[in-house]
Coordinates of C-alpha atoms in Angstrom, one line a residue:
X1 CA -110.4 55.0 -62.9
X2 CA -107.6 54.2 -65.5
X3 CA -107.9 52.1 -68.3
X4 CA -106.9 48.3 -68.1
X5 CA -106.2 45.7 -70.8
X6 CA -107.6 42.7 -68.5
X7 CA -110.4 40.3 -69.3
X8 CA -111.8 40.3 -65.5
X9 CA -110.6 42.8 -62.4
X10 CA -111.2 39.3 -60.3
X11 CA -109.2 37.1 -62.5
X12 CA -106.3 39.2 -63.3
X13 CA -103.4 37.6 -61.0
X14 CA -104.5 34.0 -62.4
X15 CA -104.7 35.2 -65.5
X16 CA -101.1 36.9 -65.8
X17 CA -99.7 33.5 -64.0
X18 CA -101.7 31.1 -66.7
X19 CA -100.3 33.2 -69.5
X20 CA -96.4 33.2 -68.2
X21 CA -96.7 29.6 -67.8
X22 CA -98.6 28.9 -71.2
X23 CA -95.5 30.9 -73.0
X24 CA -92.9 29.3 -71.1
X25 CA -92.0 25.5 -71.2
X26 CA -89.7 25.5 -68.1
X27 CA -92.9 26.3 -65.6
X28 CA -95.6 24.6 -64.2
X29 CA -98.7 25.5 -62.0
X30 CA -99.3 23.6 -59.1
X31 CA -103.1 22.2 -59.0
X32 CA -105.5 24.2 -57.1
X33 CA -103.0 26.9 -56.1
X34 CA -101.6 30.1 -57.2
X35 CA -98.0 28.4 -57.3
X36 CA -95.4 28.3 -60.0
X37 CA -93.0 25.5 -59.6
X38 CA -90.0 24.4 -62.1
X39 CA -90.9 21.5 -64.6
X40 CA -87.5 19.4 -63.5
X41 CA -88.4 19.2 -59.9
X42 CA -86.6 16.0 -60.0
X43 CA -83.3 17.9 -60.8
X44 CA -83.8 19.0 -57.1
X45 CA -83.4 15.8 -55.4
X46 CA -80.6 16.2 -52.8
X47 CA -80.4 20.0 -53.2
X48 CA -81.8 22.8 -51.5
X49 CA -85.1 24.4 -52.8
X50 CA -85.9 28.0 -52.8
X51 CA -89.1 29.6 -52.6
X52 CA -90.2 32.9 -52.7
X53 CA -93.2 35.1 -53.9
X54 CA -95.6 37.7 -52.5
X55 CA -98.6 39.9 -54.1
X56 CA -99.2 40.0 -58.0
X57 CA -98.6 43.3 -59.5
X58 CA -94.6 43.3 -59.5
X59 CA -94.4 41.1 -62.7
X60 CA -92.1 39.8 -63.8
X61 CA -91.5 39.2 -59.9
X62 CA -91.8 36.6 -58.6
X63 CA -92.8 33.7 -61.6
X64 CA -90.0 35.2 -63.7
X65 CA -87.2 34.3 -61.7
X66 CA -88.3 30.5 -61.4
X67 CA -85.9 28.2 -63.1
X68 CA -82.6 26.3 -62.8
X69 CA -79.9 28.5 -61.1
X70 CA -82.8 30.6 -59.3
X71 CA -86.0 29.9 -57.6
X72 CA -87.4 26.3 -57.2
X73 CA -90.9 27.8 -57.1
X74 CA -93.0 30.9 -56.2
X75 CA -96.1 31.6 -54.4
X76 CA -98.4 34.4 -55.8
X77 CA -100.9 36.7 -53.8
X78 CA -103.4 38.6 -55.6
X79 CA -102.6 42.3 -56.5
X80 CA -100.7 43.3 -53.8
X81 CA -102.0 41.0 -51.1
X82 CA -100.0 38.3 -49.3
X83 CA -100.5 34.8 -50.7
X84 CA -102.4 32.4 -48.1
X85 CA -100.6 30.1 -45.6
X86 CA -102.5 27.2 -47.5
X87 CA -100.6 27.6 -51.1
X88 CA -97.0 28.5 -49.3
X89 CA -97.6 25.2 -47.6
X90 CA -98.5 23.4 -50.4
X91 CA -95.3 24.9 -52.1
X92 CA -93.3 23.6 -49.5
X93 CA -94.7 20.1 -49.4
X94 CA -94.5 19.7 -53.4
X95 CA -90.5 20.6 -53.3
X96 CA -89.9 18.6 -50.1
X97 CA -91.7 15.5 -51.7
X98 CA -89.6 15.7 -55.0
X99 CA -86.5 14.8 -52.5
X100 CA -85.1 18.4 -51.7
X101 CA -82.5 18.8 -49.0
X102 CA -84.1 21.4 -47.0
X103 CA -86.4 24.3 -48.6
X104 CA -85.6 28.0 -48.2
X105 CA -88.1 30.8 -48.1
X106 CA -86.8 34.1 -49.5
X107 CA -89.7 36.8 -48.0
X108 CA -89.8 40.5 -48.6
X109 CA -90.2 42.6 -45.2
X110 CA -94.0 43.1 -45.0
X111 CA -96.1 42.1 -42.5
X112 CA -98.7 39.9 -44.1
X113 CA -95.6 38.1 -46.3
X114 CA -93.7 37.2 -42.8
X115 CA -97.1 36.1 -41.3
X116 CA -98.1 34.1 -43.9
X117 CA -94.8 32.5 -45.0
X118 CA -93.9 32.1 -41.5
X119 CA -97.2 30.3 -40.4
X120 CA -96.7 28.0 -43.7
X121 CA -93.1 27.5 -42.1
X122 CA -93.9 26.5 -38.8
X123 CA -96.3 24.0 -39.9
X124 CA -93.7 22.4 -42.3
X125 CA -91.2 22.2 -39.6
X126 CA -93.9 20.0 -37.5
X127 CA -94.4 17.7 -41.0
X128 CA -90.5 17.1 -40.3
X129 CA -89.2 19.5 -43.2
X130 CA -86.3 21.2 -42.6
X131 CA -87.4 24.9 -43.9
X132 CA -85.4 28.1 -43.1
X133 CA -86.9 31.6 -43.9
X134 CA -84.9 34.7 -44.8
X135 CA -86.5 38.1 -44.8
X136 CA -85.2 40.9 -46.8
X137 CA -85.4 44.5 -46.2
X138 CA -83.2 46.9 -48.5
X139 CA -85.1 50.0 -48.7
X140 CA -83.1 53.3 -48.1
X141 CA -86.1 55.3 -47.8
X142 CA -86.6 56.1 -44.1
X143 CA -84.4 58.0 -42.3
X144 CA -85.5 57.2 -38.7
X145 CA -85.7 53.7 -37.7
X146 CA -88.8 52.4 -37.8
X147 CA -90.2 49.5 -35.8
X148 CA -91.3 47.9 -38.9
X149 CA -88.1 47.7 -40.4
X150 CA -86.8 48.2 -44.0
X151 CA -89.5 47.1 -46.5
X152 CA -88.4 44.1 -49.1
X153 CA -88.1 45.7 -52.8
X154 CA -86.2 44.8 -55.8
X155 CA -83.2 44.2 -54.3
X156 CA -84.6 40.9 -53.3
X157 CA -84.2 39.7 -57.0
X158 CA -80.5 39.8 -56.4
X159 CA -81.1 37.4 -53.4
X160 CA -82.9 35.2 -55.6
X161 CA -79.8 35.1 -58.0
X162 CA -77.2 34.8 -55.3
X163 CA -79.4 31.8 -53.4
X164 CA -80.1 30.4 -56.8
X165 CA -76.3 30.1 -58.0
X166 CA -75.2 28.3 -54.5
X167 CA -78.2 25.9 -54.6
X168 CA -77.3 24.9 -57.7
X169 CA -73.9 24.4 -56.9
X170 CA -75.0 21.9 -54.1
X171 CA -74.4 24.0 -51.3
X172 CA -75.9 23.2 -47.9
X173 CA -79.1 24.8 -46.3
X174 CA -76.9 26.2 -43.5
X175 CA -74.1 27.8 -46.2
X176 CA -77.1 29.3 -48.1
X177 CA -79.0 30.8 -45.4
X178 CA -75.8 32.4 -43.9
X179 CA -74.2 33.6 -47.3
X180 CA -77.8 35.0 -48.2
X181 CA -78.2 36.9 -44.9
X182 CA -74.9 38.4 -45.3
X183 CA -75.7 39.5 -48.9
X184 CA -79.1 41.3 -47.4
X185 CA -76.9 43.4 -45.2
X186 CA -74.6 45.0 -47.9
X187 CA -77.5 45.9 -50.2
X188 CA -79.8 49.2 -50.6
X189 CA -82.6 49.9 -52.8
X190 CA -84.4 53.4 -53.3
X191 CA -87.4 54.1 -55.6
X192 CA -88.5 57.7 -57.4
X193 CA -91.6 57.9 -59.4
X194 CA -93.4 60.4 -61.5
X195 CA -96.5 58.9 -61.2
X196 CA -98.9 56.7 -58.8
X197 CA -100.2 53.4 -60.0
X198 CA -103.9 51.6 -59.9
X199 CA -105.0 48.4 -59.1
X200 CA -107.4 47.4 -62.0
X201 CA -111.0 48.6 -61.0
X202 CA -109.5 51.2 -58.9
X203 CA -108.3 54.8 -58.5
X204 CA -104.7 55.8 -58.6
X205 CA -103.1 54.9 -54.9
X206 CA -102.1 58.6 -54.8
X207 CA -101.9 62.2 -56.9
X208 CA -98.8 63.6 -58.1
X209 CA -99.0 67.1 -60.0
X210 CA -97.6 67.6 -63.2
X211 CA -94.2 69.5 -62.0
X212 CA -93.7 66.5 -58.9
X213 CA -91.8 63.6 -58.4
X214 CA -92.1 61.2 -55.1
X215 CA -88.7 59.8 -53.6
X216 CA -88.3 56.8 -51.4
X217 CA -91.7 55.0 -52.4
X218 CA -92.5 51.4 -52.2
X219 CA -94.0 48.9 -54.7
X220 CA -97.6 48.8 -53.6
X221 CA -98.9 52.4 -54.6
X222 CA -97.6 53.4 -51.4
X223 CA -96.6 57.1 -51.2
X224 CA -93.0 58.1 -50.7
X225 CA -90.5 59.9 -48.0
X226 CA -90.4 63.1 -49.8
X227 CA -92.1 64.9 -52.4
X228 CA -90.1 67.2 -54.7
X229 CA -90.3 69.2 -57.6
X230 CA -89.4 67.7 -61.4
X231 CA -85.7 67.2 -61.7
X232 CA -83.7 66.2 -65.0
X233 CA -82.4 62.7 -65.1
X234 CA -78.9 63.4 -63.8
X235 CA -79.7 65.3 -61.0
X236 CA -82.5 62.9 -60.0
X237 CA -79.9 59.9 -60.0
X238 CA -77.5 62.2 -57.9
X239 CA -80.4 62.6 -55.5
X240 CA -81.1 59.3 -55.0
X241 CA -78.0 58.4 -54.5
X242 CA -77.1 60.8 -52.0
X243 CA -80.2 59.9 -50.0
X244 CA -79.2 56.1 -50.4
X245 CA -75.4 56.7 -49.1
X246 CA -76.0 59.3 -46.5
X247 CA -74.7 58.5 -42.8
X248 CA -77.4 60.1 -41.1
X249 CA -80.0 58.0 -42.8
X250 CA -80.9 55.2 -40.4
X251 CA -81.3 52.7 -43.5
X252 CA -78.4 53.8 -45.7
X253 CA -75.7 52.1 -47.2
X254 CA -72.3 52.6 -46.8
X255 CA -70.5 53.4 -49.8
X256 CA -66.8 54.5 -49.6
X257 CA -64.5 55.1 -52.8
X258 CA -63.0 52.0 -53.9
X259 CA -66.3 50.0 -53.4
X260 CA -67.4 47.5 -55.9
X261 CA -71.1 47.4 -56.6
X262 CA -73.8 45.5 -58.6
X263 CA -76.2 47.9 -59.7
X264 CA -79.9 47.4 -60.7
X265 CA -81.6 50.2 -62.7
X266 CA -85.3 48.8 -62.3
X267 CA -88.3 50.2 -64.1
X268 CA -91.1 50.1 -61.9
X269 CA -93.3 49.6 -64.8
X270 CA -94.7 52.5 -66.8
X271 CA -91.0 54.2 -67.7
X272 CA -90.2 54.2 -71.2
X273 CA -87.1 52.3 -72.1
X274 CA -85.6 55.4 -73.3
X275 CA -85.9 57.4 -70.1
X276 CA -84.6 54.0 -68.6
X277 CA -81.4 54.1 -70.4
X278 CA -80.8 57.8 -69.9
X279 CA -81.4 56.8 -66.0
X280 CA -79.2 53.9 -66.2
X281 CA -76.1 56.2 -67.7
X282 CA -76.5 58.9 -65.5
X283 CA -76.4 56.2 -62.5
X284 CA -73.2 55.0 -63.7
X285 CA -71.7 58.3 -64.5
X286 CA -72.6 59.1 -60.9
X287 CA -71.2 56.2 -59.0
X288 CA -67.8 56.4 -61.3
X289 CA -67.6 60.1 -60.1
X290 CA -67.4 58.7 -56.4
X291 CA -64.8 56.4 -57.1
X292 CA -67.0 53.3 -57.0
X293 CA -66.4 50.8 -59.4
X294 CA -69.9 48.8 -61.2
X295 CA -68.7 45.2 -61.2
X296 CA -72.1 44.6 -63.3
X297 CA -75.2 46.6 -64.3
X298 CA -78.8 45.1 -64.9
X299 CA -81.3 47.6 -66.6
X300 CA -85.0 46.4 -67.4
X301 CA -88.1 45.4 -65.4
X302 CA -87.1 43.1 -62.4
X303 CA -89.6 43.9 -59.7
X304 CA -92.4 46.4 -60.6
X305 CA -95.5 48.3 -59.0
X306 CA -97.9 47.7 -62.0
X307 CA -97.9 51.1 -64.2
X308 CA -96.1 53.0 -62.1
X309 CA -93.8 55.5 -64.2
X310 CA -90.7 55.2 -61.8
X311 CA -87.4 53.8 -61.4
X312 CA -85.6 52.0 -58.5
X313 CA -81.6 51.9 -58.0
X314 CA -80.4 49.0 -56.0
X315 CA -76.9 48.7 -55.1
X316 CA -75.3 45.6 -53.6
X317 CA -71.8 45.7 -52.4
X318 CA -69.8 42.6 -53.9
X319 CA -66.6 40.6 -53.8
X320 CA -65.6 37.8 -56.0
X321 CA -67.4 35.3 -54.7
X322 CA -70.8 37.4 -54.8
X323 CA -70.2 38.5 -58.7
X324 CA -69.2 34.9 -59.6
X325 CA -72.9 33.8 -58.1
X326 CA -74.5 37.0 -60.0
X327 CA -72.7 35.6 -63.3
X328 CA -73.8 31.6 -62.7
X329 CA -76.2 30.7 -65.4
X330 CA -79.9 30.3 -65.1
X331 CA -82.7 29.6 -67.2
X332 CA -85.4 31.8 -65.2
X333 CA -86.8 34.0 -68.2
X334 CA -86.7 37.4 -66.2
X335 CA -83.0 37.2 -65.6
X336 CA -81.1 39.1 -68.4
X337 CA -79.0 37.2 -70.9
X338 CA -75.8 39.3 -70.4
X339 CA -72.4 39.3 -71.4
X340 CA -70.4 39.3 -68.1
X341 CA -68.1 42.4 -67.5
X342 CA -68.3 45.9 -65.6
X343 CA -70.4 48.7 -66.5
X344 CA -68.4 52.1 -67.5
X345 CA -68.8 55.1 -69.4
X346 CA -65.3 55.1 -70.5
X347 CA -65.9 52.3 -72.6
X348 CA -63.6 52.8 -75.6
X349 CA -65.5 53.8 -79.0
X350 CA -64.6 51.8 -82.4
X351 CA -62.5 54.2 -84.5
X352 CA -64.5 55.7 -87.3
X353 CA -63.5 54.2 -90.4
X354 CA -61.3 55.5 -93.0
X355 CA -62.7 56.5 -96.2
X356 CA -60.9 54.8 -98.8
X357 CA -58.6 56.6 -101.5
X358 CA -60.5 58.2 -104.1
X359 CA -60.2 57.5 -107.5
X360 CA -58.2 60.4 -109.2
X361 CA -60.2 62.5 -111.5
X362 CA -60.1 61.8 -114.9
X363 CA -60.9 65.6 -115.5
X364 CA -60.1 68.7 -113.3
X365 CA -62.0 71.4 -112.5
X366 CA -60.7 74.0 -115.2
X367 CA -61.5 75.4 -118.6
X368 CA -64.5 76.4 -120.0
X369 CA -66.6 73.0 -119.1
X370 CA -65.9 74.2 -115.6
X371 CA -66.9 77.6 -115.8
X372 CA -70.4 76.6 -117.9
X373 CA -70.8 74.1 -114.5
X374 CA -70.3 76.9 -112.3
X375 CA -73.0 79.4 -114.2
X376 CA -75.7 76.5 -114.2
X377 CA -75.0 75.8 -110.8
X378 CA -75.0 79.5 -109.6
X379 CA -78.4 79.5 -111.6
X380 CA -80.0 76.6 -109.6
X381 CA -78.8 78.2 -106.3
X382 CA -80.2 81.8 -107.0
X383 CA -83.5 79.9 -107.9
X384 CA -83.6 77.7 -104.9
X385 CA -83.1 80.9 -102.6
X386 CA -85.4 83.1 -103.9
X387 CA -88.4 80.6 -104.1
X388 CA -87.4 79.9 -100.3
X389 CA -90.7 81.3 -98.6
X390 CA -93.0 80.1 -101.7
X391 CA -91.9 76.5 -101.2
X392 CA -92.3 76.9 -97.0
X393 CA -96.0 78.0 -97.8
X394 CA -96.7 75.3 -100.6
X395 CA -95.2 72.6 -98.0
X396 CA -97.6 74.2 -95.1
X397 CA -100.5 72.5 -96.2
X398 CA -99.3 69.0 -96.5
X399 CA -96.0 68.7 -94.6
X400 CA -94.3 70.8 -91.5
X401 CA -93.5 73.5 -93.8
X402 CA -89.7 73.3 -94.3
X403 CA -89.4 72.6 -98.2
X404 CA -88.0 76.0 -98.7
X405 CA -85.8 75.9 -95.7
X406 CA -84.4 72.6 -96.9
X407 CA -83.8 73.7 -100.4
X408 CA -82.1 77.0 -99.3
X409 CA -79.9 74.9 -97.2
X410 CA -78.7 72.6 -100.2
X411 CA -78.4 76.1 -102.3
X412 CA -76.0 77.4 -99.6
X413 CA -73.8 74.3 -99.4
X414 CA -73.5 73.9 -103.2
X415 CA -72.5 77.5 -103.3
X416 CA -70.0 77.4 -100.4
X417 CA -68.8 74.4 -102.2
X418 CA -68.1 75.7 -105.5
X419 CA -66.1 78.3 -103.7
X420 CA -63.6 76.1 -102.2
X421 CA -62.7 74.7 -105.3
X422 CA -63.9 74.6 -109.3
X423 CA -66.6 72.0 -110.2
X424 CA -65.7 68.9 -111.9
X425 CA -66.7 69.4 -115.8
X426 CA -67.1 65.5 -115.9
X427 CA -71.0 64.7 -115.7
X428 CA -70.1 61.4 -113.5
X429 CA -67.8 63.2 -110.8
X430 CA -70.3 66.3 -110.9
X431 CA -73.4 64.4 -109.9
X432 CA -71.3 62.5 -107.3
X433 CA -69.8 65.3 -105.9
X434 CA -73.2 67.0 -105.9
X435 CA -74.7 63.9 -104.2
X436 CA -72.0 64.4 -101.2
X437 CA -72.8 67.8 -100.8
X438 CA -76.6 67.4 -100.6
X439 CA -76.2 64.2 -98.3
X440 CA -74.2 66.2 -95.9
X441 CA -76.1 69.7 -95.7
X442 CA -79.4 69.3 -97.0
X443 CA -81.2 67.1 -94.4
X444 CA -84.7 65.6 -94.4
X445 CA -85.9 63.1 -96.8
X446 CA -85.0 65.6 -99.7
X447 CA -81.7 65.5 -99.2
X448 CA -81.4 61.8 -99.4
X449 CA -83.8 61.2 -102.5
X450 CA -81.7 64.1 -104.2
X451 CA -78.7 62.3 -102.9
X452 CA -80.1 58.8 -104.5
X453 CA -81.0 60.4 -107.7
X454 CA -77.6 62.4 -108.3
X455 CA -75.7 59.0 -107.3
X456 CA -77.6 56.6 -109.5
X457 CA -77.3 59.0 -112.5
X458 CA -73.6 59.8 -111.9
X459 CA -72.9 55.7 -112.0
X460 CA -75.1 55.8 -115.3
X461 CA -72.9 58.5 -116.8
X462 CA -69.2 57.1 -116.0
X463 CA -67.4 57.1 -119.5
X464 CA -70.2 58.4 -121.5
X465 CA -70.8 61.8 -122.8
X466 CA -73.4 60.8 -125.7
X467 CA -76.9 62.5 -125.5
X468 CA -78.5 58.8 -124.9
X469 CA -76.7 58.6 -121.7
X470 CA -78.4 61.7 -120.1
X471 CA -82.0 59.6 -120.6
X472 CA -80.3 56.6 -119.3
X473 CA -79.0 58.7 -116.1
X474 CA -82.3 60.0 -115.5
X475 CA -84.0 56.9 -115.6
X476 CA -81.5 55.6 -113.4
X477 CA -81.9 58.3 -110.8
X478 CA -85.9 58.1 -110.8
X479 CA -85.5 54.1 -110.2
X480 CA -83.2 54.6 -107.4
X481 CA -85.5 57.1 -105.8
X482 CA -88.4 54.8 -106.6
X483 CA -86.8 51.7 -105.1
X484 CA -86.1 53.3 -101.6
X485 CA -88.8 56.4 -101.5
X486 CA -91.6 54.1 -102.3
X487 CA -93.2 56.5 -104.2
X488 CA -94.5 56.5 -107.7
X489 CA -95.7 58.7 -110.4
X490 CA -99.0 60.1 -109.3
X491 CA -98.0 59.7 -105.5
X492 CA -98.1 63.9 -105.4
X493 CA -94.2 64.1 -104.8
X494 CA -91.1 65.6 -106.7
X495 CA -91.2 62.4 -108.6
X496 CA -93.9 63.8 -110.5
X497 CA -91.9 66.3 -111.9
X498 CA -88.7 64.4 -112.5
X499 CA -90.7 61.7 -114.3
X500 CA -92.5 63.8 -116.6
X501 CA -89.1 65.4 -117.7
X502 CA -87.5 62.1 -117.9
X503 CA -90.2 60.7 -120.4
X504 CA -89.4 63.9 -122.4
X505 CA -85.6 63.1 -122.6
X506 CA -86.4 59.5 -124.0
X507 CA -86.4 61.6 -127.5
X508 CA -82.5 62.4 -126.7
X509 CA -82.1 58.3 -127.5
X510 CA -83.3 59.1 -131.3
X511 CA -80.0 60.1 -133.7
X512 CA -82.1 62.3 -135.2
X513 CA -83.1 64.5 -131.4
X514 CA -83.2 68.0 -131.8
X515 CA -81.3 68.9 -128.2
X516 CA -82.7 72.6 -127.7
X517 CA -86.4 71.1 -128.7
X518 CA -85.8 67.6 -126.5
X519 CA -84.8 69.9 -123.6
X520 CA -87.8 72.6 -123.8
X521 CA -90.1 69.7 -123.9
X522 CA -89.0 68.3 -120.5
X523 CA -89.0 71.8 -118.7
X524 CA -92.6 72.2 -119.7
X525 CA -93.4 68.5 -118.7
X526 CA -91.9 69.1 -115.6
X527 CA -93.8 72.3 -114.8
X528 CA -97.1 70.7 -116.2
X529 CA -96.9 68.0 -113.8
X530 CA -95.7 70.0 -110.8
X531 CA -99.2 72.1 -111.3
X532 CA -101.0 69.0 -111.9
X533 CA -100.1 67.5 -108.3
X534 CA -102.7 70.2 -107.4
X535 CA -105.5 67.8 -108.2
X536 CA -104.1 64.6 -107.0
X537 CA -104.7 62.7 -104.0
X538 CA -101.0 62.1 -101.8
X539 CA -99.8 58.6 -102.1
X540 CA -96.2 58.7 -100.2
X541 CA -94.8 61.1 -98.3
X542 CA -95.8 62.9 -95.2
X543 CA -98.6 64.5 -97.0
X544 CA -100.1 61.2 -97.3
X545 CA -101.3 61.3 -93.8
X546 CA -103.1 64.6 -94.5
X547 CA -106.8 64.4 -95.8
X548 CA -106.6 65.5 -99.6
X549 CA -109.4 68.0 -99.1
X550 CA -106.9 69.9 -97.5
X551 CA -104.2 69.9 -100.2
X552 CA -105.4 72.7 -102.6
X553 CA -101.8 73.6 -103.4
X554 CA -99.5 71.9 -105.9
X555 CA -96.8 69.8 -103.8
X556 CA -93.7 71.8 -102.6
X557 CA -91.2 69.0 -103.6
X558 CA -92.4 68.6 -107.4
X559 CA -92.6 72.7 -107.8
X560 CA -89.0 72.7 -106.7
X561 CA -87.7 70.2 -108.9
X562 CA -89.3 71.7 -111.7
X563 CA -88.0 75.1 -111.1
X564 CA -84.2 73.2 -110.9
X565 CA -84.7 71.4 -114.2
X566 CA -85.7 75.0 -115.6
X567 CA -82.4 76.6 -114.2
X568 CA -80.4 73.5 -115.0
X569 CA -81.9 72.8 -118.8
X570 CA -82.5 76.4 -120.1

């Protein structure tokens, strides 16, 4: 039996409603009944009241659609069970006593719902209340007409919206009933699922193999009309729309090029938002290819079947009046607060920003300085390419084993960059240009960390060429890496080697510093620090998720940095 996060199995429906009302100041529970009403019932005096409802397990339906501009109230049954006649009647009485000018019941086409709402309607009429009932059947699954008719599924939410906007505008019960009946006839919905669902405390409603999907299922865990092999999202959407609009299908929706529709892409409860976005894009593209314009698109969880990993598509053919009613404001919490406008895959993109003109380089890449830079960079590149396998091996214990590949990518990129033009000899420009290369080509966190280091170091070197400037640049680079990377010395990262070398380079600030001695000390410190990472516990980076007992090698990033420093400073 699948796990559920509930307090008690028997109290599920009540607990869910209580939670919703607790968090929504616009809602109230009707004492003694599983009924949710607007908290401003006085506002419906002289207007038509709209009531809907059905079994629980379809959240946010139906209580999520109670609010100004949508439903006046809803009656909830137990999980996947129709509400009781007594509760429906209590809801009708509550709105009638608040002064409603007639009541419209919006009911999904299921036998239990029709019977219980119908019985309550008859009793309310006997009490003198003007009550009407609209039955919604929007399911396009069944190819042959059945006696039971089409099931009421997610399209019902659009009916709530249309009726709610009309009632809010002061329309009469006759007008609302007529327009809502017309809207139900130009609407269709079809579901597709990758999994069944299960009522708390029960086993799943049906079984689906790993490689199967189910077409045309309802919202109560019942199986569909066709079982198929898994399809990619775009093909699955095409299959759904074809089935929905196939003239040989008794429950089809007539969709011709030039039609205008409102599209609802509804999560049946357990699909990820990522998959829902993919399905939505595929549905818009598929409809556009058929010459259909999508006046509005709603994407989200509107009428679910507990945790079913599936989706339903609803299409309603619309004219300007229906679009206006869909756009009308509502305070109902489950209705999306969207900017009104059509859906299209052909939306114009924002042009990419143009990079500002670069400052003219103070020094061109020529002369002995540039040749020396080229030699040093070539030595760095050769070192990293030679170490590729060693670095990958060191990285396997702690990360994803790609440290060597990442550094080799950077080396290749620097080589190619040097072949296209001589590198600038001015230190600040050189480091800045190298930062651009590694950020563009290196990839991984290492690429960004090197980019941060080089960019900050370059800023520190601008207009300076004295020895202390290099110590300052090293410190500035390390500070930037720490600020954004979150690592500190001793965390078993590339920072350990850099920090050790930086400490040694501080001697450059002394007027009597011997450059060769300081540089040699910096290289030795970096190598010793890299070796010392063998005995450290990782405090940052991907290695920090691995138990320290498994990290028997030195950190690959620290070893790479030490090797680069040796190649540069030798």
